[in-house]
Amino acid sequence: MSGAEHPAGEELLVAVNGVILPGFFGTELPHWLGEALDAGLAGVVYFSQNISENTADLSAAIRSHQPAALIATDEEGGTVTRLEADHGSTVPGPAQLGRINDTALSTAVGTAIATRARAAGINLVLGPVADVNTNPANPVIGVRSFGADGAAVARHVAATVRGIQAPGDIAACAKHFPGHGDTHADSHLALPTLDLDVSDIEDVHFEPFRAAVDAGVRAVMTAHIRVPAWGEAPATLNPVILGKLRSLGFAGVIVTDALDMAAIRESVGAGPGAVAAIQAGADLLCIGNPRTNLGSSGAADADHQDYLEVRDALLEAVTSGELTLDQLRRAGARVSALGRELAEAGPPASAGTPEPDWTLSLSAGIDVHGTVARSRPRLALLDLRARATIAVASESDAFRQAFAAHRELEFFSGTSSLVNDPHADPAEVPFDAHHGADLVVLVDRIGVPGAQREALDLIAAVRPDAVVVNVGVVPGTGYSSRLDRVDANAGSALSARLAARLICAAAPA
């Protein structure tokens, strides 16, 4: 059934709603969402379209219907932010923290994220990322990870979890189990495969999750990835893999990654995927962002329809006997217990503690190669970034804003033939090399050979004085470039400001 009404008993409807975490449109509470909350909905997940200066009021409206509601959002620091999506994150990101390697700083960042979440009425932070980014070509994790060394990532994951959860009224959610760091595809767009030996997965990629569990993490998010060693089903729908998470000693809430992602929607579908996830041992079903999913996107009521698709699939699965009410109740009990505990904790006395000046610490998290300062009055900014989906990247253009604050700016997008045509003529670089502007080139995929490295070679032939700002994975020691470079280790507002200061440090000529 797909209508708003369903001939289910109240007890069953409450049990089903108690495991669902939908996204929605707008900055005000939709009528359908208020009704679902009244009928036991576990909570909601905020995306950038839900954030405004009135988000705290929105959260209060949600809790007027469901006092123990879980209100979640992806707030990782660095490249991924929802609370600061309009301008980019102003706290250090995971790769920067891994580079600095000061766990006390990671704890402080976690506490700052929790403080910001609390101010918006959010009590479930979907972070930190616990993936070990062992594949430099990984298109979806990259600088969202603390690094490529399992032990180091584990230390910073544990530190961040402690920072987020220290106040007591905010829960952290480590993600994405069993580890998304060695994949070659983005699960927002396809179903990736983690084709590693079991020993590699358990020794390296489990390590940060073990550390998170030891640090008391309240929730863990699954990955939509296939692990052939443990079966064909994606981890989110795989009882063997979710059983391994429980075997680490984790007794908290298992949250699915968004069911509207292509890895699930385009394989089994969001509704059947929801049923399979509960059968596999998941507790809380994150439906995802109705603005970006591959199903009913574009429809004015896509958020409501996405919720109904999952809700009705669960109702019908119980009615048919495919899913038992006891399975739903066990999952819902974990979810409701977490919601109640966070609601009862209340804000800590130190909730108003001011944040430190992050720029004082972040310089150690940004690497400079060559002499990057430039002094011409005008600056040309050429953006060659591939950019991940907006699900994992800020929608803001922080670098354009940062450089415009220092110099008269010309901006060129990354649609240039430089990244589309391997036989491009250097003379076709989309700026006039003789008009006296300094050139800064933004990239995010030079960690491995490919189009962006080739584009930089072409640019170097025309403008050897260009400066590269890399916001993606840092290239290995075998990569050499004729161009000076800043490895920012995040595509955030904070990174943009520091990169702009480094490059524009010299007074204009």
PDB file of N, CA and C in Angstrom, residues 335-400:
ATOM      1  N   VAL A 335      16.409   1.685  20.245  1.00  0.00           N
ATOM      2  CA  VAL A 335      16.258   3.058  19.757  1.00  0.00           C
ATOM      3  C   VAL A 335      15.584   3.934  20.804  1.00  0.00           C
ATOM      4  N   SER A 336      14.482   3.462  21.362  1.00  0.00           N
ATOM      5  CA  SER A 336      13.751   4.282  22.332  1.00  0.00           C
ATOM      6  C   SER A 336      14.550   4.478  23.614  1.00  0.00           C
ATOM      7  N   ALA A 337      15.326   3.461  24.000  1.00  0.00           N
ATOM      8  CA  ALA A 337      16.157   3.615  25.200  1.00  0.00           C
ATOM      9  C   ALA A 337      17.184   4.717  25.001  1.00  0.00           C
ATOM     10  N   LEU A 338      17.797   4.760  23.817  1.00  0.00           N
ATOM     11  CA  LEU A 338      18.767   5.820  23.548  1.00  0.00           C
ATOM     12  C   LEU A 338      18.096   7.181  23.573  1.00  0.00           C
ATOM     13  N   GLY A 339      16.937   7.303  22.920  1.00  0.00           N
ATOM     14  CA  GLY A 339      16.234   8.576  22.910  1.00  0.00           C
ATOM     15  C   GLY A 339      15.875   9.058  24.306  1.00  0.00           C
ATOM     16  N   ARG A 340      15.384   8.148  25.140  1.00  0.00           N
ATOM     17  CA  ARG A 340      15.012   8.525  26.513  1.00  0.00           C
ATOM     18  C   ARG A 340      16.231   8.941  27.322  1.00  0.00           C
ATOM     19  N   GLU A 341      17.312   8.178  27.194  1.00  0.00           N
ATOM     20  CA  GLU A 341      18.516   8.486  27.981  1.00  0.00           C
ATOM     21  C   GLU A 341      19.080   9.857  27.608  1.00  0.00           C
ATOM     22  N   LEU A 342      19.083  10.177  26.335  1.00  0.00           N
ATOM     23  CA  LEU A 342      19.595  11.482  25.919  1.00  0.00           C
ATOM     24  C   LEU A 342      18.670  12.605  26.378  1.00  0.00           C
ATOM     25  N   ALA A 343      17.355  12.368  26.296  1.00  0.00           N
ATOM     26  CA  ALA A 343      16.395  13.391  26.726  1.00  0.00           C
ATOM     27  C   ALA A 343      16.495  13.644  28.228  1.00  0.00           C
ATOM     28  N   GLU A 344      16.717  12.584  28.980  1.00  0.00           N
ATOM     29  CA  GLU A 344      16.782  12.722  30.435  1.00  0.00           C
ATOM     30  C   GLU A 344      18.096  13.319  30.910  1.00  0.00           C
ATOM     31  N   ALA A 345      19.142  13.221  30.080  1.00  0.00           N
ATOM     32  CA  ALA A 345      20.450  13.736  30.489  1.00  0.00           C
ATOM     33  C   ALA A 345      20.440  15.249  30.643  1.00  0.00           C
ATOM     34  N   GLY A 346      19.770  15.956  29.724  1.00  0.00           N
ATOM     35  CA  GLY A 346      19.745  17.403  29.793  1.00  0.00           C
ATOM     36  C   GLY A 346      21.086  18.008  29.444  1.00  0.00           C
ATOM     37  N   PRO A 347      21.115  19.304  29.084  1.00  0.00           N
ATOM     38  CA  PRO A 347      22.375  19.955  28.716  1.00  0.00           C
ATOM     39  C   PRO A 347      23.303  20.088  29.910  1.00  0.00           C
ATOM     40  N   PRO A 348      24.602  19.956  29.690  1.00  0.00           N
ATOM     41  CA  PRO A 348      25.573  20.081  30.785  1.00  0.00           C
ATOM     42  C   PRO A 348      25.753  21.527  31.211  1.00  0.00           C
ATOM     43  N   ALA A 349      26.275  21.703  32.397  1.00  0.00           N
ATOM     44  CA  ALA A 349      26.502  23.050  32.911  1.00  0.00           C
ATOM     45  C   ALA A 349      27.499  23.823  32.064  1.00  0.00           C
ATOM     46  N   SER A 350      28.400  23.102  31.378  1.00  0.00           N
ATOM     47  CA  SER A 350      29.454  23.757  30.596  1.00  0.00           C
ATOM     48  C   SER A 350      29.072  23.944  29.136  1.00  0.00           C
ATOM     49  N   ALA A 351      27.765  23.886  28.834  1.00  0.00           N
ATOM     50  CA  ALA A 351      27.324  23.909  27.439  1.00  0.00           C
ATOM     51  C   ALA A 351      27.728  25.184  26.713  1.00  0.00           C
ATOM     52  N   GLY A 352      27.971  26.274  27.433  1.00  0.00           N
ATOM     53  CA  GLY A 352      28.288  27.522  26.769  1.00  0.00           C
ATOM     54  C   GLY A 352      29.771  27.823  26.658  1.00  0.00           C
ATOM     55  N   THR A 353      30.634  26.846  26.923  1.00  0.00           N
ATOM     56  CA  THR A 353      32.084  27.070  26.860  1.00  0.00           C
ATOM     57  C   THR A 353      32.498  27.508  25.458  1.00  0.00           C
ATOM     58  N   PRO A 354      33.222  28.622  25.324  1.00  0.00           N
ATOM     59  CA  PRO A 354      33.612  29.087  23.985  1.00  0.00           C
ATOM     60  C   PRO A 354      34.611  28.148  23.325  1.00  0.00           C
ATOM     61  N   GLU A 355      34.569  28.089  21.999  1.00  0.00           N
ATOM     62  CA  GLU A 355      35.499  27.260  21.239  1.00  0.00           C
ATOM     63  C   GLU A 355      36.855  27.948  21.127  1.00  0.00           C
ATOM     64  N   PRO A 356      37.906  27.158  20.960  1.00  0.00           N
ATOM     65  CA  PRO A 356      39.225  27.755  20.711  1.00  0.00           C
ATOM     66  C   PRO A 356      39.293  28.327  19.300  1.00  0.00           C
ATOM     67  N   ASP A 357      40.340  29.053  19.019  1.00  0.00           N
ATOM     68  CA  ASP A 357      40.594  29.530  17.661  1.00  0.00           C
ATOM     69  C   ASP A 357      41.253  28.386  16.887  1.00  0.00           C
ATOM     70  N   TRP A 358      40.471  27.726  16.027  1.00  0.00           N
ATOM     71  CA  TRP A 358      40.973  26.542  15.336  1.00  0.00           C
ATOM     72  C   TRP A 358      42.132  26.840  14.408  1.00  0.00           C
ATOM     73  N   THR A 359      42.237  28.059  13.920  1.00  0.00           N
ATOM     74  CA  THR A 359      43.320  28.379  12.987  1.00  0.00           C
ATOM     75  C   THR A 359      44.687  28.266  13.643  1.00  0.00           C
ATOM     76  N   LEU A 360      44.739  28.421  14.957  1.00  0.00           N
ATOM     77  CA  LEU A 360      46.024  28.328  15.646  1.00  0.00           C
ATOM     78  C   LEU A 360      46.574  26.908  15.600  1.00  0.00           C
ATOM     79  N   SER A 361      45.688  25.930  15.551  1.00  0.00           N
ATOM     80  CA  SER A 361      46.105  24.534  15.526  1.00  0.00           C
ATOM     81  C   SER A 361      46.213  23.970  14.122  1.00  0.00           C
ATOM     82  N   LEU A 362      45.433  24.529  13.197  1.00  0.00           N
ATOM     83  CA  LEU A 362      45.256  23.865  11.913  1.00  0.00           C
ATOM     84  C   LEU A 362      46.442  23.978  10.977  1.00  0.00           C
ATOM     85  N   SER A 363      47.319  24.933  11.194  1.00  0.00           N
ATOM     86  CA  SER A 363      48.445  25.093  10.273  1.00  0.00           C
ATOM     87  C   SER A 363      49.257  23.809  10.144  1.00  0.00           C
ATOM     88  N   ALA A 364      49.322  23.017  11.210  1.00  0.00           N
ATOM     89  CA  ALA A 364      50.061  21.754  11.162  1.00  0.00           C
ATOM     90  C   ALA A 364      49.323  20.688  10.369  1.00  0.00           C
ATOM     91  N   GLY A 365      48.056  20.928  10.058  1.00  0.00           N
ATOM     92  CA  GLY A 365      47.273  19.971   9.289  1.00  0.00           C
ATOM     93  C   GLY A 365      47.208  20.288   7.816  1.00  0.00           C
ATOM     94  N   ILE A 366      47.928  21.333   7.396  1.00  0.00           N
ATOM     95  CA  ILE A 366      47.982  21.727   5.992  1.00  0.00           C
ATOM     96  C   ILE A 366      49.440  21.689   5.547  1.00  0.00           C
ATOM     97  N   ASP A 367      49.708  21.052   4.434  1.00  0.00           N
ATOM     98  CA  ASP A 367      51.076  20.889   3.951  1.00  0.00           C
ATOM     99  C   ASP A 367      51.332  21.813   2.767  1.00  0.00           C
ATOM    100  N   VAL A 368      52.500  22.442   2.758  1.00  0.00           N
ATOM    101  CA  VAL A 368      52.880  23.368   1.690  1.00  0.00           C
ATOM    102  C   VAL A 368      54.103  22.827   0.962  1.00  0.00           C
ATOM    103  N   HIS A 369      54.021  22.777  -0.362  1.00  0.00           N
ATOM    104  CA  HIS A 369      55.119  22.303  -1.199  1.00  0.00           C
ATOM    105  C   HIS A 369      55.547  23.444  -2.119  1.00  0.00           C
ATOM    106  N   GLY A 370      56.744  23.935  -1.901  1.00  0.00           N
ATOM    107  CA  GLY A 370      57.237  25.051  -2.710  1.00  0.00           C
ATOM    108  C   GLY A 370      56.916  26.386  -2.074  1.00  0.00           C
ATOM    109  N   THR A 371      57.047  27.425  -2.858  1.00  0.00           N
ATOM    110  CA  THR A 371      56.749  28.784  -2.411  1.00  0.00           C
ATOM    111  C   THR A 371      55.411  29.193  -2.999  1.00  0.00           C
ATOM    112  N   VAL A 372      54.384  29.277  -2.165  1.00  0.00           N
ATOM    113  CA  VAL A 372      53.029  29.452  -2.690  1.00  0.00           C
ATOM    114  C   VAL A 372      52.540  30.893  -2.664  1.00  0.00           C
ATOM    115  N   ALA A 373      53.239  31.793  -1.975  1.00  0.00           N
ATOM    116  CA  ALA A 373      52.763  33.175  -1.898  1.00  0.00           C
ATOM    117  C   ALA A 373      52.823  33.842  -3.269  1.00  0.00           C
ATOM    118  N   ARG A 374      51.755  34.558  -3.617  1.00  0.00           N
ATOM    119  CA  ARG A 374      51.663  35.290  -4.884  1.00  0.00           C
ATOM    120  C   ARG A 374      51.187  36.701  -4.594  1.00  0.00           C
ATOM    121  N   SER A 375      51.553  37.672  -5.476  1.00  0.00           N
ATOM    122  CA  SER A 375      51.343  39.073  -5.102  1.00  0.00           C
ATOM    123  C   SER A 375      50.670  39.934  -6.156  1.00  0.00           C
ATOM    124  N   ARG A 376      50.181  39.368  -7.239  1.00  0.00           N
ATOM    125  CA  ARG A 376      49.514  40.215  -8.227  1.00  0.00           C
ATOM    126  C   ARG A 376      48.160  40.693  -7.690  1.00  0.00           C
ATOM    127  N   PRO A 377      47.716  41.861  -8.118  1.00  0.00           N
ATOM    128  CA  PRO A 377      46.443  42.391  -7.598  1.00  0.00           C
ATOM    129  C   PRO A 377      45.240  41.523  -7.954  1.00  0.00           C
ATOM    130  N   ARG A 378      45.319  40.806  -9.084  1.00  0.00           N
ATOM    131  CA  ARG A 378      44.203  39.986  -9.525  1.00  0.00           C
ATOM    132  C   ARG A 378      44.579  38.512  -9.425  1.00  0.00           C
ATOM    133  N   LEU A 379      43.557  37.686  -9.179  1.00  0.00           N
ATOM    134  CA  LEU A 379      43.784  36.258  -9.025  1.00  0.00           C
ATOM    135  C   LEU A 379      42.719  35.495  -9.818  1.00  0.00           C
ATOM    136  N   ALA A 380      43.168  34.529 -10.601  1.00  0.00           N
ATOM    137  CA  ALA A 380      42.261  33.655 -11.342  1.00  0.00           C
ATOM    138  C   ALA A 380      42.158  32.325 -10.614  1.00  0.00           C
ATOM    139  N   LEU A 381      40.942  31.896 -10.305  1.00  0.00           N
ATOM    140  CA  LEU A 381      40.697  30.642  -9.593  1.00  0.00           C
ATOM    141  C   LEU A 381      40.046  29.656 -10.557  1.00  0.00           C
ATOM    142  N   LEU A 382      40.775  28.601 -10.869  1.00  0.00           N
ATOM    143  CA  LEU A 382      40.298  27.573 -11.793  1.00  0.00           C
ATOM    144  C   LEU A 382      39.925  26.329 -10.990  1.00  0.00           C
ATOM    145  N   ASP A 383      38.656  25.969 -11.000  1.00  0.00           N
ATOM    146  CA  ASP A 383      38.155  24.868 -10.184  1.00  0.00           C
ATOM    147  C   ASP A 383      38.028  23.617 -11.034  1.00  0.00           C
ATOM    148  N   LEU A 384      38.929  22.663 -10.830  1.00  0.00           N
ATOM    149  CA  LEU A 384      38.908  21.400 -11.560  1.00  0.00           C
ATOM    150  C   LEU A 384      38.409  20.237 -10.707  1.00  0.00           C
ATOM    151  N   ARG A 385      37.851  20.528  -9.547  1.00  0.00           N
ATOM    152  CA  ARG A 385      37.431  19.460  -8.646  1.00  0.00           C
ATOM    153  C   ARG A 385      36.337  18.594  -9.266  1.00  0.00           C
ATOM    154  N   ALA A 386      36.456  17.290  -9.013  1.00  0.00           N
ATOM    155  CA  ALA A 386      35.413  16.367  -9.464  1.00  0.00           C
ATOM    156  C   ALA A 386      34.195  16.496  -8.560  1.00  0.00           C
ATOM    157  N   ARG A 387      34.423  16.794  -7.302  1.00  0.00           N
ATOM    158  CA  ARG A 387      33.389  16.917  -6.283  1.00  0.00           C
ATOM    159  C   ARG A 387      32.612  15.621  -6.108  1.00  0.00           C
ATOM    160  N   ALA A 388      32.478  15.204  -4.880  1.00  0.00           N
ATOM    161  CA  ALA A 388      31.614  14.073  -4.561  1.00  0.00           C
ATOM    162  C   ALA A 388      30.169  14.540  -4.635  1.00  0.00           C
ATOM    163  N   THR A 389      29.218  13.629  -4.477  1.00  0.00           N
ATOM    164  CA  THR A 389      27.820  14.015  -4.387  1.00  0.00           C
ATOM    165  C   THR A 389      27.641  14.950  -3.204  1.00  0.00           C
ATOM    166  N   ILE A 390      26.587  15.786  -3.246  1.00  0.00           N
ATOM    167  CA  ILE A 390      26.402  16.739  -2.150  1.00  0.00           C
ATOM    168  C   ILE A 390      26.074  16.025  -0.852  1.00  0.00           C
ATOM    169  N   ALA A 391      25.807  14.712  -0.929  1.00  0.00           N
ATOM    170  CA  ALA A 391      25.599  13.955   0.307  1.00  0.00           C
ATOM    171  C   ALA A 391      26.862  13.906   1.148  1.00  0.00           C
ATOM    172  N   VAL A 392      28.030  14.026   0.502  1.00  0.00           N
ATOM    173  CA  VAL A 392      29.289  13.912   1.250  1.00  0.00           C
ATOM    174  C   VAL A 392      30.187  15.124   1.055  1.00  0.00           C
ATOM    175  N   ALA A 393      29.642  16.217   0.588  1.00  0.00           N
ATOM    176  CA  ALA A 393      30.455  17.416   0.408  1.00  0.00           C
ATOM    177  C   ALA A 393      29.593  18.647   0.640  1.00  0.00           C
ATOM    178  N   SER A 394      30.214  19.701   1.075  1.00  0.00           N
ATOM    179  CA  SER A 394      29.494  20.948   1.289  1.00  0.00           C
ATOM    180  C   SER A 394      29.024  21.513  -0.040  1.00  0.00           C
ATOM    181  N   GLU A 395      27.870  22.167  -0.004  1.00  0.00           N
ATOM    182  CA  GLU A 395      27.353  22.811  -1.206  1.00  0.00           C
ATOM    183  C   GLU A 395      27.920  24.220  -1.389  1.00  0.00           C
ATOM    184  N   SER A 396      28.651  24.688  -0.434  1.00  0.00           N
ATOM    185  CA  SER A 396      29.162  26.054  -0.508  1.00  0.00           C
ATOM    186  C   SER A 396      30.387  26.139  -1.416  1.00  0.00           C
ATOM    187  N   ASP A 397      30.756  27.338  -1.778  1.00  0.00           N
ATOM    188  CA  ASP A 397      31.963  27.568  -2.569  1.00  0.00           C
ATOM    189  C   ASP A 397      32.925  28.372  -1.699  1.00  0.00           C
ATOM    190  N   ALA A 398      33.431  27.714  -0.662  1.00  0.00           N
ATOM    191  CA  ALA A 398      34.224  28.405   0.348  1.00  0.00           C
ATOM    192  C   ALA A 398      35.498  28.994  -0.228  1.00  0.00           C
ATOM    193  N   PHE A 399      36.122  28.328  -1.199  1.00  0.00           N
ATOM    194  CA  PHE A 399      37.393  28.815  -1.727  1.00  0.00           C
ATOM    195  C   PHE A 399      37.196  30.071  -2.561  1.00  0.00           C
ATOM    196  N   ARG A 400      36.139  30.106  -3.314  1.00  0.00           N
ATOM    197  CA  ARG A 400      35.849  31.323  -4.092  1.00  0.00           C
ATOM    198  C   ARG A 400      35.666  32.513  -3.146  1.00  0.00           C
TER     199      ARG A 400
END
